[in-house]
Amino acid sequence: DSGVTQTPKHLITATGQRVTLRCSPRSGDLSVYWYQQSLDQGLQFLIQYYNGEERAKGNILERFSAQQFPDLHSELNLSSLELGDSALYFCASSFRGLRGTEAFFGQGTRLTVV
Amino acid sequence: TQLLEQSPQFLSIQEGENLTVYCNSSSVFSSLQWYRQEPGEGPVLLVTVVTGGEVKKLKRLTFQFGDARKDSSLHITAAQPGDTGLYLCAGVQGAQKLVFGQGTRLTINP
């Protein structure tokens, strides 16, 4: 158990819909990272938050947004869903950034868009 | 374009054999991490290498960071069926970003 909790574990929804994925980081970790893993793309970095503020952005679509709340949990919002958004979405957390520290990954949310 | 190229992408060998997985890039990373991922689970960190030329051993696994900090290798000695899984290398860019390779899917046959 990494200490990072993601809910829900599985999500099936229709195209055009909007979903929210939730992540609770390890106790004491200030940074949260979101990644998308699909079969043909590997793990793609989406976005990072540190203590409530956005710190780094990767290949995140405009239809996707995220935030980190004062209690440090984070949510990833995916809207106007397309079939190609079907993937595993992982959240990871670390104490600060990644320099000299490791990131711990949750078990992921498997999103299926039908 | 993949920033980190892993090879091979798939590897199936017999128990007891040795193997090496490579992770190559044209970019320099402040450190490089190796993860192992089981089906339905998130990646789990195996090791972080920081210094160019660094070698770290974890039981039968040996990790090496290239002198120029652009590439790394994972060598497994006397592979066991329990080593089966997806091995991912990831480069740390600055302090914020982990860039992953596409992974090596390893199968060890009894």
Coordinates of C-alpha atoms in Angstrom, one line a residue:
Chain A
D1 CA 0.0 0.0 0.0
S2 CA 1.6 3.3 -1.2
G3 CA -0.6 5.4 1.0
V4 CA -2.0 7.3 -2.0
T5 CA -5.8 6.7 -2.4
Q6 CA -7.6 7.1 -5.7
T7 CA -11.3 6.9 -6.2
P8 CA -13.2 5.5 -8.0
K9 CA -11.2 2.4 -9.1
H10 CA -13.3 2.0 -12.2
L11 CA -15.5 4.4 -14.1
I12 CA -17.6 3.7 -17.2
T13 CA -19.3 6.7 -18.8
A14 CA -20.6 7.9 -22.2
T15 CA -19.0 10.2 -24.7
G16 CA -19.7 13.8 -24.0
Q17 CA -20.0 13.3 -20.3
R18 CA -17.9 14.8 -17.5
V19 CA -16.2 12.9 -14.7
T20 CA -14.2 13.8 -11.6
L21 CA -11.3 11.6 -10.4
R22 CA -10.2 12.0 -6.8
C23 CA -6.8 11.6 -5.2
S24 CA -5.7 11.7 -1.5
P25 CA -1.9 11.9 -1.2
R26 CA 0.2 10.2 1.4
S27 CA 0.0 11.9 4.8
G28 CA 2.5 14.8 4.8
D29 CA 3.0 15.0 1.0
L30 CA 2.5 18.4 -0.5
S31 CA 2.9 17.5 -4.2
V32 CA 0.4 15.7 -6.3
Y33 CA 1.0 14.6 -9.9
W34 CA -1.5 13.2 -12.4
Y35 CA -0.6 10.8 -15.1
Q36 CA -2.5 9.1 -17.9
Q37 CA -1.6 5.6 -19.0
S38 CA -2.9 4.2 -22.2
L39 CA -1.8 1.1 -24.1
D40 CA -0.1 2.9 -26.9
Q41 CA 1.3 6.0 -25.1
G42 CA 2.7 4.7 -21.9
L43 CA 2.6 7.0 -18.8
Q44 CA 2.0 10.6 -19.8
F45 CA 2.5 13.4 -17.3
L46 CA -0.6 15.7 -17.1
I47 CA -0.1 18.2 -14.3
Q48 CA 1.5 18.8 -10.9
Y49 CA 0.2 20.7 -7.9
Y50 CA 2.3 21.7 -4.9
N51 CA 0.5 22.9 -1.7
G52 CA -2.5 24.0 -3.6
E53 CA -0.8 25.7 -6.5
E54 CA -0.2 24.5 -10.1
R55 CA 3.6 23.9 -10.5
A56 CA 4.0 22.1 -13.8
K57 CA 1.9 21.2 -16.8
G58 CA 2.4 18.4 -19.3
N59 CA 0.3 17.0 -22.1
I60 CA -3.0 18.0 -20.5
L61 CA -5.9 18.7 -22.8
E62 CA -8.0 21.8 -22.5
R63 CA -11.0 19.6 -21.7
F64 CA -9.2 18.4 -18.6
S65 CA -8.6 20.5 -15.5
A66 CA -7.3 19.8 -12.0
Q67 CA -7.1 21.4 -8.6
Q68 CA -5.6 20.7 -5.2
F69 CA -7.6 21.7 -2.2
P70 CA -6.5 23.1 1.2
D71 CA -6.6 19.6 2.7
L72 CA -4.2 18.6 -0.1
H73 CA -6.4 16.2 -1.9
S74 CA -6.7 16.7 -5.6
E75 CA -9.3 16.2 -8.3
L76 CA -8.9 15.7 -12.0
N77 CA -11.9 16.8 -14.0
L78 CA -12.4 15.4 -17.5
S79 CA -15.1 16.9 -19.6
S80 CA -16.6 16.4 -23.1
L81 CA -15.2 12.9 -22.9
E82 CA -14.2 11.1 -26.1
L83 CA -13.5 7.4 -26.7
G84 CA -9.8 8.2 -26.8
D85 CA -9.9 9.4 -23.2
S86 CA -10.3 5.8 -22.1
A87 CA -7.2 5.0 -20.0
L88 CA -5.8 4.5 -16.6
Y89 CA -5.4 7.7 -14.7
F90 CA -2.8 7.7 -11.9
C91 CA -2.1 10.1 -9.1
A92 CA 1.2 10.2 -7.4
S93 CA 2.4 12.2 -4.4
S94 CA 5.7 13.3 -3.0
F95 CA 6.8 15.5 0.0
R96 CA 8.0 18.4 -2.2
G97 CA 9.2 18.1 -5.7
L98 CA 11.0 15.2 -7.2
R99 CA 14.6 16.3 -6.6
G100 CA 16.0 13.7 -4.2
T101 CA 12.7 12.3 -3.3
E102 CA 10.5 9.6 -4.7
A103 CA 6.9 9.7 -5.9
F104 CA 4.4 7.2 -4.6
F105 CA 1.6 6.1 -7.0
G106 CA -2.0 5.2 -6.3
Q107 CA -3.7 2.2 -7.8
G108 CA -5.2 4.3 -10.5
T109 CA -8.7 4.9 -11.9
R110 CA -9.6 3.0 -15.0
L111 CA -11.8 5.1 -17.1
T112 CA -13.8 3.6 -19.9
V113 CA -15.7 5.9 -22.3
V114 CA -18.3 4.2 -24.4
Chain B
T1 CA 8.3 11.4 -29.9
Q2 CA 9.2 9.5 -26.8
L3 CA 11.8 11.4 -24.7
L4 CA 12.9 8.1 -23.1
E5 CA 13.3 5.1 -25.3
Q6 CA 13.2 1.7 -23.6
S7 CA 14.4 -1.5 -25.3
P8 CA 13.3 -4.1 -25.7
Q9 CA 9.6 -3.4 -25.4
F10 CA 8.8 -7.1 -24.9
L11 CA 11.1 -9.8 -23.5
S12 CA 10.2 -13.4 -22.8
I13 CA 12.9 -15.6 -21.4
Q14 CA 13.3 -18.8 -19.3
E15 CA 13.8 -18.9 -15.6
G16 CA 17.5 -18.7 -14.7
E17 CA 18.6 -16.6 -17.7
N18 CA 20.1 -13.1 -17.4
L19 CA 18.7 -10.1 -19.1
T20 CA 19.3 -6.4 -19.6
V21 CA 16.8 -3.6 -20.3
Y22 CA 18.0 -0.3 -21.7
C23 CA 16.6 3.2 -21.3
N24 CA 18.1 5.8 -23.6
S25 CA 17.5 9.5 -24.2
S26 CA 19.2 12.5 -25.9
S27 CA 18.3 14.6 -22.8
V28 CA 20.1 14.9 -19.5
F29 CA 18.2 14.1 -16.4
S30 CA 18.9 15.2 -12.8
S31 CA 18.1 11.6 -11.8
L32 CA 16.6 8.5 -13.2
Q33 CA 14.2 6.1 -11.6
W34 CA 13.2 2.6 -12.3
Y35 CA 9.7 1.4 -11.5
R36 CA 7.9 -1.9 -11.7
Q37 CA 4.2 -2.1 -12.4
E38 CA 1.9 -5.1 -11.9
P39 CA -1.5 -5.4 -13.7
G40 CA -4.1 -3.2 -12.0
E41 CA -1.6 -1.5 -9.8
G42 CA 0.4 1.7 -9.9
P43 CA 4.1 1.8 -10.6
V44 CA 6.3 1.0 -7.6
L45 CA 9.7 2.6 -7.3
L46 CA 12.6 0.2 -7.4
V47 CA 15.6 2.6 -7.4
T48 CA 16.8 6.1 -8.1
V49 CA 20.1 6.8 -9.6
V50 CA 21.5 10.3 -9.3
T51 CA 25.2 10.4 -10.2
G52 CA 26.6 9.8 -13.6
G53 CA 28.2 6.3 -13.6
E54 CA 26.4 5.3 -10.5
V55 CA 25.7 1.6 -10.0
K56 CA 23.1 0.3 -7.5
K57 CA 22.2 -3.3 -6.7
L58 CA 18.9 -4.6 -5.4
K59 CA 19.4 -8.3 -4.8
R60 CA 19.6 -9.8 -8.3
L61 CA 18.9 -6.5 -10.0
T62 CA 21.7 -4.1 -11.0
F63 CA 20.9 -0.6 -12.1
Q64 CA 23.4 1.7 -13.9
F65 CA 23.2 5.4 -14.7
G66 CA 25.2 6.5 -17.8
D67 CA 28.2 8.8 -17.3
A68 CA 26.4 11.6 -19.1
R69 CA 23.2 11.0 -17.2
K70 CA 21.2 10.4 -20.4
D71 CA 20.8 6.6 -20.2
S72 CA 20.4 3.8 -17.8
S73 CA 20.3 0.0 -17.8
L74 CA 18.6 -2.6 -15.6
H75 CA 20.3 -6.0 -15.5
I76 CA 18.6 -9.0 -13.9
T77 CA 20.7 -12.1 -13.0
A78 CA 19.1 -15.5 -12.8
A79 CA 15.6 -14.3 -13.6
Q80 CA 12.7 -15.8 -11.6
P81 CA 9.0 -16.0 -12.6
G82 CA 8.3 -13.5 -9.8
D83 CA 10.3 -10.9 -11.8
T84 CA 7.5 -10.9 -14.4
G85 CA 6.0 -7.4 -14.9
L86 CA 6.2 -4.1 -16.6
Y87 CA 9.5 -2.2 -16.0
L88 CA 9.5 1.5 -16.5
C89 CA 12.3 4.0 -16.5
A90 CA 11.5 7.6 -15.7
G91 CA 13.7 10.7 -15.9
V92 CA 13.4 13.5 -13.5
Q93 CA 13.3 16.9 -15.3
G94 CA 13.9 19.8 -13.0
A95 CA 12.1 19.2 -9.7
Q96 CA 8.6 18.7 -11.0
K97 CA 8.4 16.3 -13.8
L98 CA 8.8 12.6 -14.2
V99 CA 9.1 11.6 -17.9
F100 CA 8.5 7.9 -18.4
G101 CA 9.7 5.5 -21.1
Q102 CA 7.1 3.3 -22.7
G103 CA 8.1 0.3 -20.6
T104 CA 9.5 -3.2 -21.0
R105 CA 7.1 -6.0 -20.6
L106 CA 9.1 -8.9 -19.1
T107 CA 7.9 -12.5 -18.9
I108 CA 9.9 -15.1 -17.1
N109 CA 8.8 -18.6 -18.0
P110 CA 9.2 -21.4 -15.4

